XYZ file of C-alpha atoms in Angstrom:
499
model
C -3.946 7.262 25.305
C -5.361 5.092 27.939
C -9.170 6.118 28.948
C -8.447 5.163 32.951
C -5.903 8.201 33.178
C -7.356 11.531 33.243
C -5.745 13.904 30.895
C -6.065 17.389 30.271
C -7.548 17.268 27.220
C -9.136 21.148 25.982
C -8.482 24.245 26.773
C -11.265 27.190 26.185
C -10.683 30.258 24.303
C -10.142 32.461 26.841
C -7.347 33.508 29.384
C -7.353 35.263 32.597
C -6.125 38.536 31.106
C -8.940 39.002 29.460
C -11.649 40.599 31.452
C -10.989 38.744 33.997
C -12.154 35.241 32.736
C -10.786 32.197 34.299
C -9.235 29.590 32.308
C -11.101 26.444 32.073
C -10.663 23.089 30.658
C -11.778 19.181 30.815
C -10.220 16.539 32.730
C -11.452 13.418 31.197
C -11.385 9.820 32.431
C -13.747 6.408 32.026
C -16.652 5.804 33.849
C -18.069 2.596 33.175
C -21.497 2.620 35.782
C -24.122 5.403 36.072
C -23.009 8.749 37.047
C -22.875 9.139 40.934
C -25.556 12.462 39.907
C -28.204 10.109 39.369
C -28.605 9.322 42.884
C -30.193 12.783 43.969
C -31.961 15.252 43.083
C -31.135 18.834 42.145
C -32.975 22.054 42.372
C -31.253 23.477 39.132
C -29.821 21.461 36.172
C -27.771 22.896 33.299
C -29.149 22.761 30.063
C -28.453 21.036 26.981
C -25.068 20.668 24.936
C -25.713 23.119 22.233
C -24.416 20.746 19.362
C -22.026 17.520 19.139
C -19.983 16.732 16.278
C -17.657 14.124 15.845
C -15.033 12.889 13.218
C -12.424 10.256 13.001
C -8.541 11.919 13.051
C -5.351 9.798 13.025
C -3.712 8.407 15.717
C -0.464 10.899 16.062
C 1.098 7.950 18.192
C 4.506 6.478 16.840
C 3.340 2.921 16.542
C 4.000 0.265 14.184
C 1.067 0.601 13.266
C -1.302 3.380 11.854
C -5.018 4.082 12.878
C -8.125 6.324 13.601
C -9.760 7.696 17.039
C -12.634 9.477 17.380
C -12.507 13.374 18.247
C -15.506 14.282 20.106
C -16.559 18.253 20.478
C -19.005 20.097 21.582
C -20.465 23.171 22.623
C -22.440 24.896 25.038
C -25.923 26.545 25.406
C -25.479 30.502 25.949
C -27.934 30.837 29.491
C -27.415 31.459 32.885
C -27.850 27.644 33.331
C -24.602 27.135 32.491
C -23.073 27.950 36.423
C -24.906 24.843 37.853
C -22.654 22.620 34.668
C -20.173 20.542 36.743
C -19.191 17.581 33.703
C -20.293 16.303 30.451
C -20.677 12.611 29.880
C -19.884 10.989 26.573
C -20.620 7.483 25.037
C -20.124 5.546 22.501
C -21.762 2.224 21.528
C -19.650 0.627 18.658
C -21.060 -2.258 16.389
C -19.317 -4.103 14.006
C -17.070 -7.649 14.297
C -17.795 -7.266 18.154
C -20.247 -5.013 20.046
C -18.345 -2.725 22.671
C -19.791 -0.197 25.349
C -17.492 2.987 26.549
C -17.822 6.014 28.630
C -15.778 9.326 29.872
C -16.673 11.822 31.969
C -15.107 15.282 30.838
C -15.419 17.538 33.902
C -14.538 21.121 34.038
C -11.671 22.231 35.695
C -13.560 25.541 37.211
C -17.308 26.941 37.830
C -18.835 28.765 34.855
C -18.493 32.635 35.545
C -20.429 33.561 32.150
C -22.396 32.225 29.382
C -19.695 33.092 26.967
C -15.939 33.277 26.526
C -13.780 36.459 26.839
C -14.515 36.514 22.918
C -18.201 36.541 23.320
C -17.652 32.886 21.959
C -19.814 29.859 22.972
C -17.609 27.738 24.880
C -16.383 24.814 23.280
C -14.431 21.448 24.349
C -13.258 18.487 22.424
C -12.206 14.850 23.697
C -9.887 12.357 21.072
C -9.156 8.855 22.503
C -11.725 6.145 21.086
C -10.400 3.839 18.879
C -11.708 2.304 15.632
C -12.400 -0.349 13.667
C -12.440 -0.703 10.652
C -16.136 -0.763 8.899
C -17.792 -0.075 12.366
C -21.063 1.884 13.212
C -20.097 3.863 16.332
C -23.088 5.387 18.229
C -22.266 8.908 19.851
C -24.321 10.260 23.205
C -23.244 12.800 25.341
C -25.314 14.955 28.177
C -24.650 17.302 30.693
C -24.011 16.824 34.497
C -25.633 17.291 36.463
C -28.778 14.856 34.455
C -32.301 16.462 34.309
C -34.598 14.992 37.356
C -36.757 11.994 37.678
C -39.993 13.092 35.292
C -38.302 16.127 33.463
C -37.261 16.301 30.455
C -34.050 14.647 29.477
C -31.628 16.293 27.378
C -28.895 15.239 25.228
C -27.257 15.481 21.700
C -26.769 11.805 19.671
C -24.922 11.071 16.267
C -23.277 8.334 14.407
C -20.559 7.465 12.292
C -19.449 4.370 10.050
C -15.794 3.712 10.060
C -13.523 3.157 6.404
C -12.725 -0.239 5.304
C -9.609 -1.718 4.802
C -9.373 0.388 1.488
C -8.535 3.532 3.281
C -5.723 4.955 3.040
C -5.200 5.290 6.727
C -6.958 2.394 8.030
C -5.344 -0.734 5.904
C -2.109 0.182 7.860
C -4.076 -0.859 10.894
C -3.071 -3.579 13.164
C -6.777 -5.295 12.348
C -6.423 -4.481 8.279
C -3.138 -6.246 8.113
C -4.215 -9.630 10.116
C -6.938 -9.560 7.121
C -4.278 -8.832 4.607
C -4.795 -5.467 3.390
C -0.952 -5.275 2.500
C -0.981 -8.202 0.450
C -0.522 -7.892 -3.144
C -0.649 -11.325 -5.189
C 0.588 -9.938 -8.285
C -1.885 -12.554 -10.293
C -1.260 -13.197 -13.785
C -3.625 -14.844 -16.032
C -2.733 -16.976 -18.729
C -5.075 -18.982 -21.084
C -3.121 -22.114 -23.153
C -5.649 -24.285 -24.964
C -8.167 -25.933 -22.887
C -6.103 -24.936 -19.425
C -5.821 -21.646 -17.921
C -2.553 -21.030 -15.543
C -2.393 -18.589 -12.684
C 0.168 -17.633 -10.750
C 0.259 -15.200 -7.983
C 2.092 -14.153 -4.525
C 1.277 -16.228 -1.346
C 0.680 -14.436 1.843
C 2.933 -14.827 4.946
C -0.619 -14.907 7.049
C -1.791 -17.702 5.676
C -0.668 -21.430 3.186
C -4.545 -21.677 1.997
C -5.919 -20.377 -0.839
C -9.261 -20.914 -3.045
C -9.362 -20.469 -6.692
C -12.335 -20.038 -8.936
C -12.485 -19.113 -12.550
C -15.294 -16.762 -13.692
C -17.005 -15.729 -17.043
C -19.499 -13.205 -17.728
C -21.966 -15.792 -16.916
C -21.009 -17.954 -14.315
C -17.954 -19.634 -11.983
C -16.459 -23.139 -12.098
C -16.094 -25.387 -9.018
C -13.867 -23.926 -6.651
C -10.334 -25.165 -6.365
C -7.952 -25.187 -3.204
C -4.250 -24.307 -3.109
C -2.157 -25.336 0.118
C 1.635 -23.897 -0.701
C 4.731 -22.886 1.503
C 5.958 -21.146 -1.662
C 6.524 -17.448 -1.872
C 5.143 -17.512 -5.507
C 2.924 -20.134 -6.400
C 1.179 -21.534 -10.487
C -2.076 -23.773 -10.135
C -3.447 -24.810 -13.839
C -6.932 -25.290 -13.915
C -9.178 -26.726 -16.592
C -11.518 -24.622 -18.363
C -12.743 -26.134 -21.531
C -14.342 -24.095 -24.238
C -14.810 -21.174 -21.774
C -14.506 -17.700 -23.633
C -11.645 -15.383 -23.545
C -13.139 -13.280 -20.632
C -12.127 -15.133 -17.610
C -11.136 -13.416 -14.319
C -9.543 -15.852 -11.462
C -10.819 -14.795 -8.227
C -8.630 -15.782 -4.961
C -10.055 -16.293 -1.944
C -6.769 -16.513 0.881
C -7.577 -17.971 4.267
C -6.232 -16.237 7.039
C -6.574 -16.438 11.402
C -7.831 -12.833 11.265
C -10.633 -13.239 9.137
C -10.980 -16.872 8.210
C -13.684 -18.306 5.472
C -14.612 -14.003 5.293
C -10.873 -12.562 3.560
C -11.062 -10.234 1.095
C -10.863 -11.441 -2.336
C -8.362 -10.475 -5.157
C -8.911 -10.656 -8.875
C -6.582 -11.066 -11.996
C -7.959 -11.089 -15.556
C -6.580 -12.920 -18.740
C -3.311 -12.029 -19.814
C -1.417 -12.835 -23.377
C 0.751 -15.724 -22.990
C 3.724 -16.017 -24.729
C 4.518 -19.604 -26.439
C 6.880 -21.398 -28.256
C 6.471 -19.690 -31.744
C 7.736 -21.175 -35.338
C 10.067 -18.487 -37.028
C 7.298 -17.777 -39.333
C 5.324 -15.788 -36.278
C 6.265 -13.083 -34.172
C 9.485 -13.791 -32.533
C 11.950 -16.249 -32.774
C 12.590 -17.854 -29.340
C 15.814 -17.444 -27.530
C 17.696 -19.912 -25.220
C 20.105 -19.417 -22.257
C 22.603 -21.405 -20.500
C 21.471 -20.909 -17.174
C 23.698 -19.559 -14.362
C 25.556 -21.385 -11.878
C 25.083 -19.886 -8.394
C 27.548 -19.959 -5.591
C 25.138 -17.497 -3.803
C 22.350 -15.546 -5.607
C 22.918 -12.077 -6.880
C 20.633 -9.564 -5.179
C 19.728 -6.556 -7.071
C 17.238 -3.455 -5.849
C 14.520 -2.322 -9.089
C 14.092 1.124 -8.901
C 11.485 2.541 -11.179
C 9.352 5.583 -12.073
C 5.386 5.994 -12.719
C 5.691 6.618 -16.308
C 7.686 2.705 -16.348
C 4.551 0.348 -16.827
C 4.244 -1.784 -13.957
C 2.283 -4.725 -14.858
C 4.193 -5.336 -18.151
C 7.556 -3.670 -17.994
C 8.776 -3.840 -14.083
C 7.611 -7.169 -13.287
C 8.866 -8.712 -16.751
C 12.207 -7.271 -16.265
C 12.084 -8.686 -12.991
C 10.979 -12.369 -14.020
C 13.673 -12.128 -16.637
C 16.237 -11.049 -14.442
C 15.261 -14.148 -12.134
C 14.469 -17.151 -14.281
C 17.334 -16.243 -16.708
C 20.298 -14.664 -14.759
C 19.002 -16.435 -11.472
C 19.242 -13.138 -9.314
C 17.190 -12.056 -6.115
C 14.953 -9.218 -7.100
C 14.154 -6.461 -4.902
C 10.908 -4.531 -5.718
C 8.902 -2.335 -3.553
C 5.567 -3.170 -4.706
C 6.547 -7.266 -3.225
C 7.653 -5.518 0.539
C 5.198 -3.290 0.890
C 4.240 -4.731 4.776
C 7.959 -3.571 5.341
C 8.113 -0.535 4.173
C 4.777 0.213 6.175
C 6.843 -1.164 9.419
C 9.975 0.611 8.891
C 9.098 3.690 6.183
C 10.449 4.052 2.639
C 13.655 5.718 3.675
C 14.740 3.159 6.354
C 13.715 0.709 3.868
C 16.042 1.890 0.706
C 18.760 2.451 3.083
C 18.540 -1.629 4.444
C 18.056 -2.608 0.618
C 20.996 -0.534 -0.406
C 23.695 -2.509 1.717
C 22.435 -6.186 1.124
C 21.568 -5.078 -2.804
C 24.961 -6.060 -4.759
C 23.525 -3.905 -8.013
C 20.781 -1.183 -8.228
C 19.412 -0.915 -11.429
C 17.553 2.155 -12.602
C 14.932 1.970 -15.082
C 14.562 5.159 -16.963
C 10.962 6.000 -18.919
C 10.075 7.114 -22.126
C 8.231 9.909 -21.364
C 5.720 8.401 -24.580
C 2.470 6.549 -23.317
C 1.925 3.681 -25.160
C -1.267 1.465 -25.646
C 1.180 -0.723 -23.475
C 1.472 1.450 -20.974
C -2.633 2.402 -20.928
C -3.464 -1.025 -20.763
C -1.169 -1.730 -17.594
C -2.231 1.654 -15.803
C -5.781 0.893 -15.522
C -4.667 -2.562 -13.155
C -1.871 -0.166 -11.131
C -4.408 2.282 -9.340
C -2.647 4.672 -6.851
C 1.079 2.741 -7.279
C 2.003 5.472 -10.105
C 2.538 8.169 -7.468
C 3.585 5.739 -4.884
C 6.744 4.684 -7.302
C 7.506 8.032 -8.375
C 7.958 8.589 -4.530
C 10.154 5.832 -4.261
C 12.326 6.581 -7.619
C 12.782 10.498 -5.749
C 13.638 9.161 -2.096
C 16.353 6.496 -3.822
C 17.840 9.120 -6.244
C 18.244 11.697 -3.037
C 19.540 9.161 -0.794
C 21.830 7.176 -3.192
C 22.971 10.480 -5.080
C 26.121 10.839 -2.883
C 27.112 7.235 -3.961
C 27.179 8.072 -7.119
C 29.898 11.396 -6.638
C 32.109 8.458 -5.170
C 34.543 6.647 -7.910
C 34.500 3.814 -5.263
C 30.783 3.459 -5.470
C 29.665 3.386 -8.961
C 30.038 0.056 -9.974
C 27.071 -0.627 -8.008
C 24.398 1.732 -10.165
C 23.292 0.631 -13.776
C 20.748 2.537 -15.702
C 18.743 0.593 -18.063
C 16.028 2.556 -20.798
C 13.734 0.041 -23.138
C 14.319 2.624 -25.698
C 17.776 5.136 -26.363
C 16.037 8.443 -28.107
C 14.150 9.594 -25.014
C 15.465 8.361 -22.208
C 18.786 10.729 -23.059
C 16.156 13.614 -22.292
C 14.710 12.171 -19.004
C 17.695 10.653 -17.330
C 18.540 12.518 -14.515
C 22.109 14.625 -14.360
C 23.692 12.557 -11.753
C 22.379 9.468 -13.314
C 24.469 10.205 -16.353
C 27.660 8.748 -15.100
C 26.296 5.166 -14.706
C 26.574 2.739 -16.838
C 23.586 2.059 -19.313
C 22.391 -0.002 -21.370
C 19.366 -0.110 -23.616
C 17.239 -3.128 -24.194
C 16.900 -5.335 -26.330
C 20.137 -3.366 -28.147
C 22.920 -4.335 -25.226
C 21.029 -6.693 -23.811
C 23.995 -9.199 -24.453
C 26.347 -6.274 -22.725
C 24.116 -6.323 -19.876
C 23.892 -9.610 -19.381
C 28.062 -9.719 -19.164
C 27.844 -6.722 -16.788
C 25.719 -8.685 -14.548
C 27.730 -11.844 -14.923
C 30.935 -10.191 -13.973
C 32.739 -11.978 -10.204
C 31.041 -9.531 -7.373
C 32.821 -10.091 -3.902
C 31.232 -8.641 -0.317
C 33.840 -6.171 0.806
C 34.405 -8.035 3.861
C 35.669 -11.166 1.647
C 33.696 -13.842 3.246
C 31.880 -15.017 0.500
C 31.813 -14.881 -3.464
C 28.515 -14.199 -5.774
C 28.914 -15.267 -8.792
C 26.854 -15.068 -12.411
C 28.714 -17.024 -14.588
C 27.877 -19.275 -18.046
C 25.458 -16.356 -19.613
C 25.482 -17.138 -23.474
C 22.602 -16.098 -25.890
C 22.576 -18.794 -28.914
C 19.659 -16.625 -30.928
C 19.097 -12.977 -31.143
C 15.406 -11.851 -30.504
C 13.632 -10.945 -33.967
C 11.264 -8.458 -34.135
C 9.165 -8.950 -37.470
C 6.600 -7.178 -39.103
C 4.093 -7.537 -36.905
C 5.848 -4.781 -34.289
C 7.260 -2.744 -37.031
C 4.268 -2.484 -38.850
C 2.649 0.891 -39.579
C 5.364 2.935 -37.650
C 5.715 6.497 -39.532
C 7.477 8.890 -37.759
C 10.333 8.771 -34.547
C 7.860 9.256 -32.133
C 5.848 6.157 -32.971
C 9.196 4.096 -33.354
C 10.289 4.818 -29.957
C 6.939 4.062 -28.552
C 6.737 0.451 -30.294
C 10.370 0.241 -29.598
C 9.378 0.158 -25.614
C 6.373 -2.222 -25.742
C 8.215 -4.731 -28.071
C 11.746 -4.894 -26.063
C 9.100 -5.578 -23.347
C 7.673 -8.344 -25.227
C 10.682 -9.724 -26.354
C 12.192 -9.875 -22.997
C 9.277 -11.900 -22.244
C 10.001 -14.128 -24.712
C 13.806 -14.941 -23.354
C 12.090 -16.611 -20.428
């Protein structure tokens, strides 16, 4: 809504059946200079705006882009005053990044004919159309027109209001959020070998510069800078005989908001060595795959599926040891702000050559409470996802045709047989670390585009060692419950051990 075109805006609560009261409303438009009132003087001036309130609503606007305006309403005094009221002025003085100045003058459609609606209501107006910034003070004045004279009394109503930040959940879909990366999720993972700590983390397509400190409980290290193309990027910094409670804090630059981003943080995660066959696994090997083209396959997961160490382990294996493109949400989430979640799924279901679904346990684990506490809000957001894909891909699955394409895959057998959905049933499944060798094959198989101009292969998957799980996982495990529990976290470690 531009502010130079007057638009009907409010409309009074009252109608011209109704004891003969006129309908009146507010045609609002900017005014920039004084109001041409100011110039003379009157014998009779309306009185003051009863009260002003204001609140920031979201922009109903199909955009790209999502954001807040200011709705503005207000209220009139109940006196005889009121017949002389011709417009009410409104505005706003906003101070944040920049400093901007706006006015509107609201006037009213018809002359007053009573101090009160057909309701014996105070009359009341509203105006929507200023936009905001994020973490902005906006200052709110409004008065009645025709103005008080030179050396009366002034009147008018005044309030504030400070803006979200780019936390909201409104506002860091904002054109001004997303120049300062509020949709970018680096994924960081910590690791701690010896006298060297590696991170690794997701680069931003706003920006190739990044700086890197590493932080104790008592103090931070000498910065270090990054400068990568890459998608997903490792820097290994020194750290000496730091202690085990180091968080990594990246600083990106970006146009928007330069030297000033917003920071992300990653803490110290286990890393998983080279281990003698005394420890806890024994280490298996792969014969890489030979690509012609690489093998794209869509992740679709619910919230009770740990995120940190389940989803994106399954995804690294998939990748460094199968060498196939994985699709996951929580790395497109710009796009799916852009398009939506359903155009989204539906664009990742025809370039995806496998969707894999990965069925929960229903059992939370100290795995899983450890992960949840990093994951914030993304447990409803994926169970959202996991719905929308099972609706819209359900018909695929009715179709003979079609099915090749779906694989379910549980980390443990017992209880996913309970939570699987119906239609789900049909697919093939496989449950890891049992079939992983059965998986692999399934995924190694010739897949060829139904238009037959090109050929994606997976080919020369061989495991030389089986993964080991010794005492250390099975230790202290009593009862079916607690074996299907362990039985998730380990198959999660011990996939992260194949890499």
């Amino acid at each position: 809504m531009t502010l130079e075109a007057c638009v009907l805006l409010s409309l009074v609560l009252s109608s011209c059946g109704a004891g003969g009261y006129a309908e009146l409303s507010t045609v609002c438009g900017s005014e920039t200079g004084p109001a041409s009132e100011l110039n003379q003087a009157y014998n009779l001036t309306p009185a003051d705006l009863y009260n002003l309130n204001a609140k920031f609503i979201e922009n109903e606007k199909e955009t790209q882009f999502r954001s807040y305006l200011i709705n503005i309403s207000w209220s009139l005094s109940m006196d005889g005053s009121i017949k002389e009221l011709t417009a009410t002025k409104i505005c706003v003085t906003s101070h944040g990044t920049v400093r901007h100045f706006e006015c509107v003058r609201c006037s009213y459609t018809e002359k007053f004919q009573s101090q009160t609606t057909a309701g014996n209501q105070r009359w009341q107006f509203h105006y929507t159309g200023f936009p905001v910034e994020p973490v902005t003070n906006y200052f709110i004045h409004a008065y009645n027109l025709p103005p008080a004279n030179i050396n009366e009394d002034s009147s008018s109503k005044s309030l504030s209001l400070i803006s979200p930040g780019c936390n909201d959940h409104v506002m860091k879909y904002s054109k001004s959020c997303i120049e300062e990366g509020s949709l970018w999720d680096p994924n960081i993972t910590v690791c701690k070998t010896e006298a060297e700590v590696e991170v690794n983390f997701t680069t931003s397509s706003l920006g190739t510069r990044y700086i890197l400190f590493i932080c104790d409980t008592e103090d931070c290290n000498d910065p270090s800078e990054k400068e990568t193309n890459e998608t997903r990027t490792s820097v290994k910094l020194p750290v000496g005989d730091r202690s085990n409670n180091i968080i990594v804090k990246i600083i990106p630059y970006f146009p928007k908001c330069q030297h000033d981003c917003p920071r992300r943080t990653g803490t110290l995660t286990t890393c998983i060595q080279n281990y003698s066959n005394e420890t806890i696994m024994k280490r298996t090997f792969f014969h890489h795959a030979n690509l012609h083209q690489f093998v794209k396959v869509l992740v679709i997961y619910p919230k009770e599926v740990c995120f940190h160490h389940t989803v994106l382990t399954f995804a690294k294996f998939l990748h460094d040891s199968c060498q196939i493109d994985v699709i996951i949400d929580m790395w497109q989430k710009r796009k799916i702000a852009e398009k939506g979640p359903v155009q989204w799924l539906a664009a990742q279901k025809e370039i995806a050559d496998k969707i894999i679904f990965l069925c929960s346990s229903n059992i939370s684990t100290e795995c899983d409470e450890s992960c949840y506490k990093n994951i914030g809000n993304h447990k409803d957001n994926s169970d959202c996802m996991f719905a929308l894909a099972f609706n819209l891909f359900c018909s695929d699955l009715k179709n003979q045709s079609s099915l090749h394409k779906y694989i379910v895959v549980s980390f443990n057998e017992i209880n996913s047989k309970d939570t699987l959905p119906a239609a789900l049933k049909i697919c093939p499944k496989y449950y890891l670390m049992k079939d992983i060798d059965n998986f692999c094959r399934h995924l190694s198989i010739q897949h060829s585009q139904t238009n037959g101009k090109s050929t994606k292969k997976v080919s020369g998957w061989r495991s030389s060692i089986r993964c080991i799980p010794t005492e250390e996982y099975s230790m202290g495990i009593k009862d079916n419950g607690e074996e299907t529990a362990a039985e998730e976290c380990n198959s999660t470690r011990l996939l992260m051990g194949l890499m």
